[in-house]
Amino acid sequence: MPNKPMRLSNMHKYKKLLIIPIIVAAILILWFLIYQLVFNPYRGTTDKHVEPLPLDATLTEKQVLKDMDYTIKTIRSHHPAWLEKDNEKVQAVEEAYKNERQKLQEDGTDSYTTLDEWRILSGIINKLHDGHTGVLYKSDSNCYIDDVTQVEKYGVPVEINGNPSDRLLKDFMGLFSYEGDEYARGIFIDIIQNEAYLKLLGVDITDGVTFTFATEEGNKDYHYSMVPYEQVKGISQENDEQWVDYEIDKDNSLAIFTLKECNYDDYYISTVNQFFKEVKENKIENIIVDLRNNGGGHSYVADEFLSHLDIDGYNTWACAIRYGIYLKKYDASYSPVDKKPDAFSGNLYVLTDVNTYSAAMDFAMYVADNDLGTLVGEASGNMPDSYGDVLTFVTPNSRLNLRVSFKRWYRIDETKSGQPIEPDVPCDPRDALTVAKDMICN
């Protein structure tokens, strides 16, 4: 028999049922597009290296203004500070941007360099005092002084090409992005070894650079050429895996865990597991974690390490994350620990210095603010109450590397809000390991 035609009422029902999933799909697609264009923190970012123009490359006034506008627009639309009420640092950045833009338009010059633009943008963003937000010159062709032996021995020179280092440091602190003055002073010794930063500070290195060091025999001059990093003398070539390492001192019931970078990967996890296995097997009672000169990375390295301690859990920090036009606050929480068979119940010591930064500083804060151990050395380089989690952008003309924070962190111990992570046992950070060993052995 031939099929009977569908009743008209059934056809209407079928069409209505078909419309519902279409509407739902359209709403989901619309929401996805809105999220990507308005709320996604990563909109407009890049995860690839983009080579900047040479520092002496020529830019027009129009190009520099476009890069300035792009930089400020990007920071305004991604940085949490711009959604905070009456933030004086935001006002300082906006005022500096306005003044520099006006100065550029009134200058009457139509020829600038990448270096000029880098200096202008750095001076503006410096007013924010956010160590994770700034403009960097990241080039594959970066060069450095050809020998760091004297710098390692004598420290910061008194003069660079006849320029007093005190004046250069002052200029640097007006261009660099940092939170604490001590960190800026501490990193200055690394900055002056970099060709690009020497140029940023106005040092003429056409014929190389001369450092004048104060020595026991009086001032001594050392002249350097600029070479690729691989050709620099005095830099120890270490195995790539030695960013995390440990040693067991069974005689003194001591284990030293050295972490130079906060890389959270399978190698780190297996190293931590093996470390605590040997600690248990050798009945070690004291652990030293060396976080000196650790510039940070992933904060999960601390969580992984703390999961091996004989504790019920630990307090974590509050944070705020910017989603487009919305700043979402997340309260502090308590992270319980599922104790492992090799849980460590002995004494924990953590070594810190001014270069203990970002995720490494977080590691130290976990220990300090949860009373899990003793900190030895020097205060951390950046503040627990700070901005972070970096987004990367590229300016359209000069192709400078623009880094912008999109999260704000708050210290775990709110009674110490606004303070750096201070050591329980202050000392010269170069002596921190010796001091900690003496505390243990004596």
PDB file of N, CA and C in Angstrom, residues 224-295:
ATOM      1  N   TYR A 224      85.444  44.970  26.670  1.00  0.00           N
ATOM      2  CA  TYR A 224      84.736  43.797  26.156  1.00  0.00           C
ATOM      3  C   TYR A 224      84.169  44.061  24.762  1.00  0.00           C
ATOM      4  N   SER A 225      84.159  43.025  23.969  1.00  0.00           N
ATOM      5  CA  SER A 225      83.432  43.044  22.700  1.00  0.00           C
ATOM      6  C   SER A 225      82.074  42.385  22.936  1.00  0.00           C
ATOM      7  N   MET A 226      81.188  42.534  21.981  1.00  0.00           N
ATOM      8  CA  MET A 226      79.865  41.938  22.089  1.00  0.00           C
ATOM      9  C   MET A 226      79.803  40.665  21.243  1.00  0.00           C
ATOM     10  N   VAL A 227      79.377  39.571  21.855  1.00  0.00           N
ATOM     11  CA  VAL A 227      79.355  38.278  21.165  1.00  0.00           C
ATOM     12  C   VAL A 227      78.048  37.558  21.489  1.00  0.00           C
ATOM     13  N   PRO A 228      77.664  36.545  20.684  1.00  0.00           N
ATOM     14  CA  PRO A 228      76.493  35.714  21.013  1.00  0.00           C
ATOM     15  C   PRO A 228      76.707  35.008  22.358  1.00  0.00           C
ATOM     16  N   TYR A 229      75.635  34.633  22.986  1.00  0.00           N
ATOM     17  CA  TYR A 229      75.683  34.054  24.329  1.00  0.00           C
ATOM     18  C   TYR A 229      76.596  32.832  24.394  1.00  0.00           C
ATOM     19  N   GLU A 230      76.573  32.012  23.339  1.00  0.00           N
ATOM     20  CA  GLU A 230      77.352  30.778  23.327  1.00  0.00           C
ATOM     21  C   GLU A 230      78.863  31.035  23.390  1.00  0.00           C
ATOM     22  N   GLN A 231      79.279  32.250  23.037  1.00  0.00           N
ATOM     23  CA  GLN A 231      80.706  32.566  22.999  1.00  0.00           C
ATOM     24  C   GLN A 231      81.197  33.307  24.242  1.00  0.00           C
ATOM     25  N   VAL A 232      80.311  33.541  25.195  1.00  0.00           N
ATOM     26  CA  VAL A 232      80.689  34.287  26.403  1.00  0.00           C
ATOM     27  C   VAL A 232      81.575  33.419  27.298  1.00  0.00           C
ATOM     28  N   LYS A 233      82.697  33.968  27.722  1.00  0.00           N
ATOM     29  CA  LYS A 233      83.606  33.255  28.621  1.00  0.00           C
ATOM     30  C   LYS A 233      83.144  33.420  30.070  1.00  0.00           C
ATOM     31  N   GLY A 234      83.383  32.385  30.849  1.00  0.00           N
ATOM     32  CA  GLY A 234      83.070  32.477  32.273  1.00  0.00           C
ATOM     33  C   GLY A 234      81.698  31.969  32.642  1.00  0.00           C
ATOM     34  N   ILE A 235      80.908  31.514  31.660  1.00  0.00           N
ATOM     35  CA  ILE A 235      79.595  30.957  31.942  1.00  0.00           C
ATOM     36  C   ILE A 235      79.712  29.444  31.960  1.00  0.00           C
ATOM     37  N   SER A 236      79.335  28.840  33.064  1.00  0.00           N
ATOM     38  CA  SER A 236      79.423  27.385  33.165  1.00  0.00           C
ATOM     39  C   SER A 236      78.362  26.754  32.285  1.00  0.00           C
ATOM     40  N   GLN A 237      78.761  25.808  31.474  1.00  0.00           N
ATOM     41  CA  GLN A 237      77.836  25.095  30.597  1.00  0.00           C
ATOM     42  C   GLN A 237      77.289  23.889  31.347  1.00  0.00           C
ATOM     43  N   GLU A 238      76.040  23.990  31.773  1.00  0.00           N
ATOM     44  CA  GLU A 238      75.464  22.940  32.588  1.00  0.00           C
ATOM     45  C   GLU A 238      74.515  22.073  31.775  1.00  0.00           C
ATOM     46  N   ASN A 239      74.365  20.853  32.232  1.00  0.00           N
ATOM     47  CA  ASN A 239      73.421  19.935  31.611  1.00  0.00           C
ATOM     48  C   ASN A 239      72.009  20.490  31.725  1.00  0.00           C
ATOM     49  N   ASP A 240      71.227  20.324  30.658  1.00  0.00           N
ATOM     50  CA  ASP A 240      69.876  20.877  30.635  1.00  0.00           C
ATOM     51  C   ASP A 240      69.022  20.362  31.784  1.00  0.00           C
ATOM     52  N   GLU A 241      69.273  19.132  32.239  1.00  0.00           N
ATOM     53  CA  GLU A 241      68.444  18.538  33.278  1.00  0.00           C
ATOM     54  C   GLU A 241      68.821  19.012  34.671  1.00  0.00           C
ATOM     55  N   GLN A 242      69.882  19.791  34.789  1.00  0.00           N
ATOM     56  CA  GLN A 242      70.330  20.207  36.102  1.00  0.00           C
ATOM     57  C   GLN A 242      69.580  21.422  36.653  1.00  0.00           C
ATOM     58  N   TRP A 243      68.476  21.779  36.008  1.00  0.00           N
ATOM     59  CA  TRP A 243      67.654  22.823  36.603  1.00  0.00           C
ATOM     60  C   TRP A 243      66.963  22.306  37.865  1.00  0.00           C
ATOM     61  N   VAL A 244      66.886  20.984  37.991  1.00  0.00           N
ATOM     62  CA  VAL A 244      66.406  20.380  39.229  1.00  0.00           C
ATOM     63  C   VAL A 244      67.360  19.243  39.578  1.00  0.00           C
ATOM     64  N   ASP A 245      67.832  19.237  40.819  1.00  0.00           N
ATOM     65  CA  ASP A 245      68.815  18.242  41.225  1.00  0.00           C
ATOM     66  C   ASP A 245      68.743  18.095  42.745  1.00  0.00           C
ATOM     67  N   TYR A 246      69.375  17.042  43.260  1.00  0.00           N
ATOM     68  CA  TYR A 246      69.409  16.878  44.712  1.00  0.00           C
ATOM     69  C   TYR A 246      70.624  16.061  45.120  1.00  0.00           C
ATOM     70  N   GLU A 247      70.951  16.156  46.390  1.00  0.00           N
ATOM     71  CA  GLU A 247      72.022  15.350  46.952  1.00  0.00           C
ATOM     72  C   GLU A 247      71.623  14.904  48.352  1.00  0.00           C
ATOM     73  N   ILE A 248      72.086  13.733  48.739  1.00  0.00           N
ATOM     74  CA  ILE A 248      71.782  13.160  50.046  1.00  0.00           C
ATOM     75  C   ILE A 248      73.049  13.116  50.888  1.00  0.00           C
ATOM     76  N   ASP A 249      73.001  13.734  52.048  1.00  0.00           N
ATOM     77  CA  ASP A 249      74.115  13.710  52.999  1.00  0.00           C
ATOM     78  C   ASP A 249      73.662  12.864  54.189  1.00  0.00           C
ATOM     79  N   LYS A 250      73.894  11.563  54.085  1.00  0.00           N
ATOM     80  CA  LYS A 250      73.398  10.631  55.094  1.00  0.00           C
ATOM     81  C   LYS A 250      74.042  10.868  56.450  1.00  0.00           C
ATOM     82  N   ASP A 251      75.336  11.223  56.454  1.00  0.00           N
ATOM     83  CA  ASP A 251      76.052  11.413  57.724  1.00  0.00           C
ATOM     84  C   ASP A 251      75.428  12.514  58.570  1.00  0.00           C
ATOM     85  N   ASN A 252      74.935  13.567  57.918  1.00  0.00           N
ATOM     86  CA  ASN A 252      74.327  14.684  58.643  1.00  0.00           C
ATOM     87  C   ASN A 252      72.808  14.678  58.592  1.00  0.00           C
ATOM     88  N   SER A 253      72.250  13.549  58.117  1.00  0.00           N
ATOM     89  CA  SER A 253      70.793  13.404  58.006  1.00  0.00           C
ATOM     90  C   SER A 253      70.184  14.604  57.273  1.00  0.00           C
ATOM     91  N   LEU A 254      70.784  14.905  56.119  1.00  0.00           N
ATOM     92  CA  LEU A 254      70.437  16.113  55.369  1.00  0.00           C
ATOM     93  C   LEU A 254      70.273  15.798  53.884  1.00  0.00           C
ATOM     94  N   ALA A 255      69.251  16.373  53.267  1.00  0.00           N
ATOM     95  CA  ALA A 255      69.044  16.269  51.821  1.00  0.00           C
ATOM     96  C   ALA A 255      68.850  17.670  51.261  1.00  0.00           C
ATOM     97  N   ILE A 256      69.530  17.977  50.157  1.00  0.00           N
ATOM     98  CA  ILE A 256      69.441  19.300  49.530  1.00  0.00           C
ATOM     99  C   ILE A 256      68.766  19.157  48.172  1.00  0.00           C
ATOM    100  N   PHE A 257      67.639  19.829  48.005  1.00  0.00           N
ATOM    101  CA  PHE A 257      66.874  19.802  46.756  1.00  0.00           C
ATOM    102  C   PHE A 257      67.037  21.161  46.086  1.00  0.00           C
ATOM    103  N   THR A 258      67.701  21.183  44.935  1.00  0.00           N
ATOM    104  CA  THR A 258      67.976  22.450  44.241  1.00  0.00           C
ATOM    105  C   THR A 258      67.044  22.611  43.051  1.00  0.00           C
ATOM    106  N   LEU A 259      66.328  23.727  43.015  1.00  0.00           N
ATOM    107  CA  LEU A 259      65.389  24.011  41.934  1.00  0.00           C
ATOM    108  C   LEU A 259      65.711  25.375  41.348  1.00  0.00           C
ATOM    109  N   LYS A 260      66.217  25.394  40.114  1.00  0.00           N
ATOM    110  CA  LYS A 260      66.613  26.640  39.468  1.00  0.00           C
ATOM    111  C   LYS A 260      65.530  27.220  38.570  1.00  0.00           C
ATOM    112  N   GLU A 261      64.596  26.371  38.144  1.00  0.00           N
ATOM    113  CA  GLU A 261      63.469  26.806  37.322  1.00  0.00           C
ATOM    114  C   GLU A 261      62.231  26.044  37.768  1.00  0.00           C
ATOM    115  N   CYS A 262      61.088  26.694  37.723  1.00  0.00           N
ATOM    116  CA  CYS A 262      59.849  26.042  38.121  1.00  0.00           C
ATOM    117  C   CYS A 262      59.163  25.415  36.901  1.00  0.00           C
ATOM    118  N   ASN A 263      59.759  24.328  36.423  1.00  0.00           N
ATOM    119  CA  ASN A 263      59.184  23.600  35.287  1.00  0.00           C
ATOM    120  C   ASN A 263      58.382  22.420  35.806  1.00  0.00           C
ATOM    121  N   TYR A 264      57.096  22.430  35.558  1.00  0.00           N
ATOM    122  CA  TYR A 264      56.241  21.331  36.031  1.00  0.00           C
ATOM    123  C   TYR A 264      56.043  20.349  34.883  1.00  0.00           C
ATOM    124  N   ASP A 265      56.808  19.274  34.891  1.00  0.00           N
ATOM    125  CA  ASP A 265      56.714  18.272  33.833  1.00  0.00           C
ATOM    126  C   ASP A 265      56.990  16.897  34.426  1.00  0.00           C
ATOM    127  N   ASP A 266      56.983  15.881  33.569  1.00  0.00           N
ATOM    128  CA  ASP A 266      57.179  14.508  34.035  1.00  0.00           C
ATOM    129  C   ASP A 266      58.550  14.330  34.685  1.00  0.00           C
ATOM    130  N   TYR A 267      59.555  15.011  34.144  1.00  0.00           N
ATOM    131  CA  TYR A 267      60.903  14.882  34.705  1.00  0.00           C
ATOM    132  C   TYR A 267      60.937  15.437  36.129  1.00  0.00           C
ATOM    133  N   TYR A 268      60.287  16.579  36.342  1.00  0.00           N
ATOM    134  CA  TYR A 268      60.249  17.156  37.684  1.00  0.00           C
ATOM    135  C   TYR A 268      59.525  16.218  38.648  1.00  0.00           C
ATOM    136  N   ILE A 269      58.372  15.709  38.244  1.00  0.00           N
ATOM    137  CA  ILE A 269      57.580  14.835  39.112  1.00  0.00           C
ATOM    138  C   ILE A 269      58.366  13.580  39.489  1.00  0.00           C
ATOM    139  N   SER A 270      59.019  12.964  38.497  1.00  0.00           N
ATOM    140  CA  SER A 270      59.785  11.751  38.788  1.00  0.00           C
ATOM    141  C   SER A 270      60.978  12.059  39.691  1.00  0.00           C
ATOM    142  N   THR A 271      61.584  13.257  39.511  1.00  0.00           N
ATOM    143  CA  THR A 271      62.708  13.642  40.366  1.00  0.00           C
ATOM    144  C   THR A 271      62.262  13.829  41.811  1.00  0.00           C
ATOM    145  N   VAL A 272      61.118  14.479  42.002  1.00  0.00           N
ATOM    146  CA  VAL A 272      60.587  14.678  43.350  1.00  0.00           C
ATOM    147  C   VAL A 272      60.260  13.332  43.995  1.00  0.00           C
ATOM    148  N   ASN A 273      59.632  12.441  43.235  1.00  0.00           N
ATOM    149  CA  ASN A 273      59.286  11.113  43.772  1.00  0.00           C
ATOM    150  C   ASN A 273      60.544  10.354  44.201  1.00  0.00           C
ATOM    151  N   GLN A 274      61.560  10.374  43.348  1.00  0.00           N
ATOM    152  CA  GLN A 274      62.803   9.669  43.668  1.00  0.00           C
ATOM    153  C   GLN A 274      63.503  10.312  44.858  1.00  0.00           C
ATOM    154  N   PHE A 275      63.454  11.642  44.939  1.00  0.00           N
ATOM    155  CA  PHE A 275      64.073  12.363  46.051  1.00  0.00           C
ATOM    156  C   PHE A 275      63.480  11.916  47.379  1.00  0.00           C
ATOM    157  N   PHE A 276      62.158  11.938  47.473  1.00  0.00           N
ATOM    158  CA  PHE A 276      61.528  11.573  48.745  1.00  0.00           C
ATOM    159  C   PHE A 276      61.650  10.081  49.041  1.00  0.00           C
ATOM    160  N   LYS A 277      61.764   9.276  48.017  1.00  0.00           N
ATOM    161  CA  LYS A 277      62.012   7.852  48.227  1.00  0.00           C
ATOM    162  C   LYS A 277      63.355   7.643  48.912  1.00  0.00           C
ATOM    163  N   GLU A 278      64.387   8.344  48.421  1.00  0.00           N
ATOM    164  CA  GLU A 278      65.713   8.226  49.018  1.00  0.00           C
ATOM    165  C   GLU A 278      65.778   8.874  50.403  1.00  0.00           C
ATOM    166  N   VAL A 279      65.016   9.948  50.587  1.00  0.00           N
ATOM    167  CA  VAL A 279      64.945  10.585  51.906  1.00  0.00           C
ATOM    168  C   VAL A 279      64.405   9.592  52.928  1.00  0.00           C
ATOM    169  N   LYS A 280      63.381   8.867  52.546  1.00  0.00           N
ATOM    170  CA  LYS A 280      62.783   7.886  53.462  1.00  0.00           C
ATOM    171  C   LYS A 280      63.729   6.708  53.696  1.00  0.00           C
ATOM    172  N   GLU A 281      64.335   6.207  52.615  1.00  0.00           N
ATOM    173  CA  GLU A 281      65.227   5.055  52.732  1.00  0.00           C
ATOM    174  C   GLU A 281      66.428   5.350  53.623  1.00  0.00           C
ATOM    175  N   ASN A 282      66.915   6.595  53.568  1.00  0.00           N
ATOM    176  CA  ASN A 282      68.091   6.979  54.348  1.00  0.00           C
ATOM    177  C   ASN A 282      67.735   7.634  55.681  1.00  0.00           C
ATOM    178  N   LYS A 283      66.447   7.644  56.000  1.00  0.00           N
ATOM    179  CA  LYS A 283      65.961   8.194  57.267  1.00  0.00           C
ATOM    180  C   LYS A 283      66.458   9.621  57.506  1.00  0.00           C
ATOM    181  N   ILE A 284      66.348  10.429  56.438  1.00  0.00           N
ATOM    182  CA  ILE A 284      66.788  11.828  56.507  1.00  0.00           C
ATOM    183  C   ILE A 284      65.804  12.644  57.335  1.00  0.00           C
ATOM    184  N   GLU A 285      66.331  13.491  58.218  1.00  0.00           N
ATOM    185  CA  GLU A 285      65.492  14.289  59.109  1.00  0.00           C
ATOM    186  C   GLU A 285      65.400  15.760  58.704  1.00  0.00           C
ATOM    187  N   ASN A 286      66.269  16.207  57.774  1.00  0.00           N
ATOM    188  CA  ASN A 286      66.297  17.618  57.392  1.00  0.00           C
ATOM    189  C   ASN A 286      66.376  17.758  55.878  1.00  0.00           C
ATOM    190  N   ILE A 287      65.540  18.636  55.340  1.00  0.00           N
ATOM    191  CA  ILE A 287      65.547  18.919  53.904  1.00  0.00           C
ATOM    192  C   ILE A 287      65.777  20.413  53.699  1.00  0.00           C
ATOM    193  N   ILE A 288      66.686  20.734  52.776  1.00  0.00           N
ATOM    194  CA  ILE A 288      66.903  22.120  52.353  1.00  0.00           C
ATOM    195  C   ILE A 288      66.447  22.238  50.907  1.00  0.00           C
ATOM    196  N   VAL A 289      65.549  23.182  50.624  1.00  0.00           N
ATOM    197  CA  VAL A 289      65.116  23.477  49.259  1.00  0.00           C
ATOM    198  C   VAL A 289      65.769  24.782  48.842  1.00  0.00           C
ATOM    199  N   ASP A 290      66.586  24.732  47.811  1.00  0.00           N
ATOM    200  CA  ASP A 290      67.320  25.914  47.357  1.00  0.00           C
ATOM    201  C   ASP A 290      66.575  26.574  46.199  1.00  0.00           C
ATOM    202  N   LEU A 291      65.961  27.733  46.485  1.00  0.00           N
ATOM    203  CA  LEU A 291      65.204  28.481  45.473  1.00  0.00           C
ATOM    204  C   LEU A 291      65.921  29.766  45.063  1.00  0.00           C
ATOM    205  N   ARG A 292      67.190  29.879  45.382  1.00  0.00           N
ATOM    206  CA  ARG A 292      67.930  31.076  45.006  1.00  0.00           C
ATOM    207  C   ARG A 292      68.108  31.123  43.488  1.00  0.00           C
ATOM    208  N   ASN A 293      68.012  32.329  42.943  1.00  0.00           N
ATOM    209  CA  ASN A 293      68.169  32.548  41.496  1.00  0.00           C
ATOM    210  C   ASN A 293      67.160  31.763  40.668  1.00  0.00           C
ATOM    211  N   ASN A 294      66.004  31.507  41.247  1.00  0.00           N
ATOM    212  CA  ASN A 294      64.928  30.830  40.522  1.00  0.00           C
ATOM    213  C   ASN A 294      63.924  31.890  40.071  1.00  0.00           C
ATOM    214  N   GLY A 295      63.839  32.102  38.754  1.00  0.00           N
ATOM    215  CA  GLY A 295      62.981  33.155  38.212  1.00  0.00           C
ATOM    216  C   GLY A 295      61.519  32.782  38.071  1.00  0.00           C
TER     217      GLY A 295
END
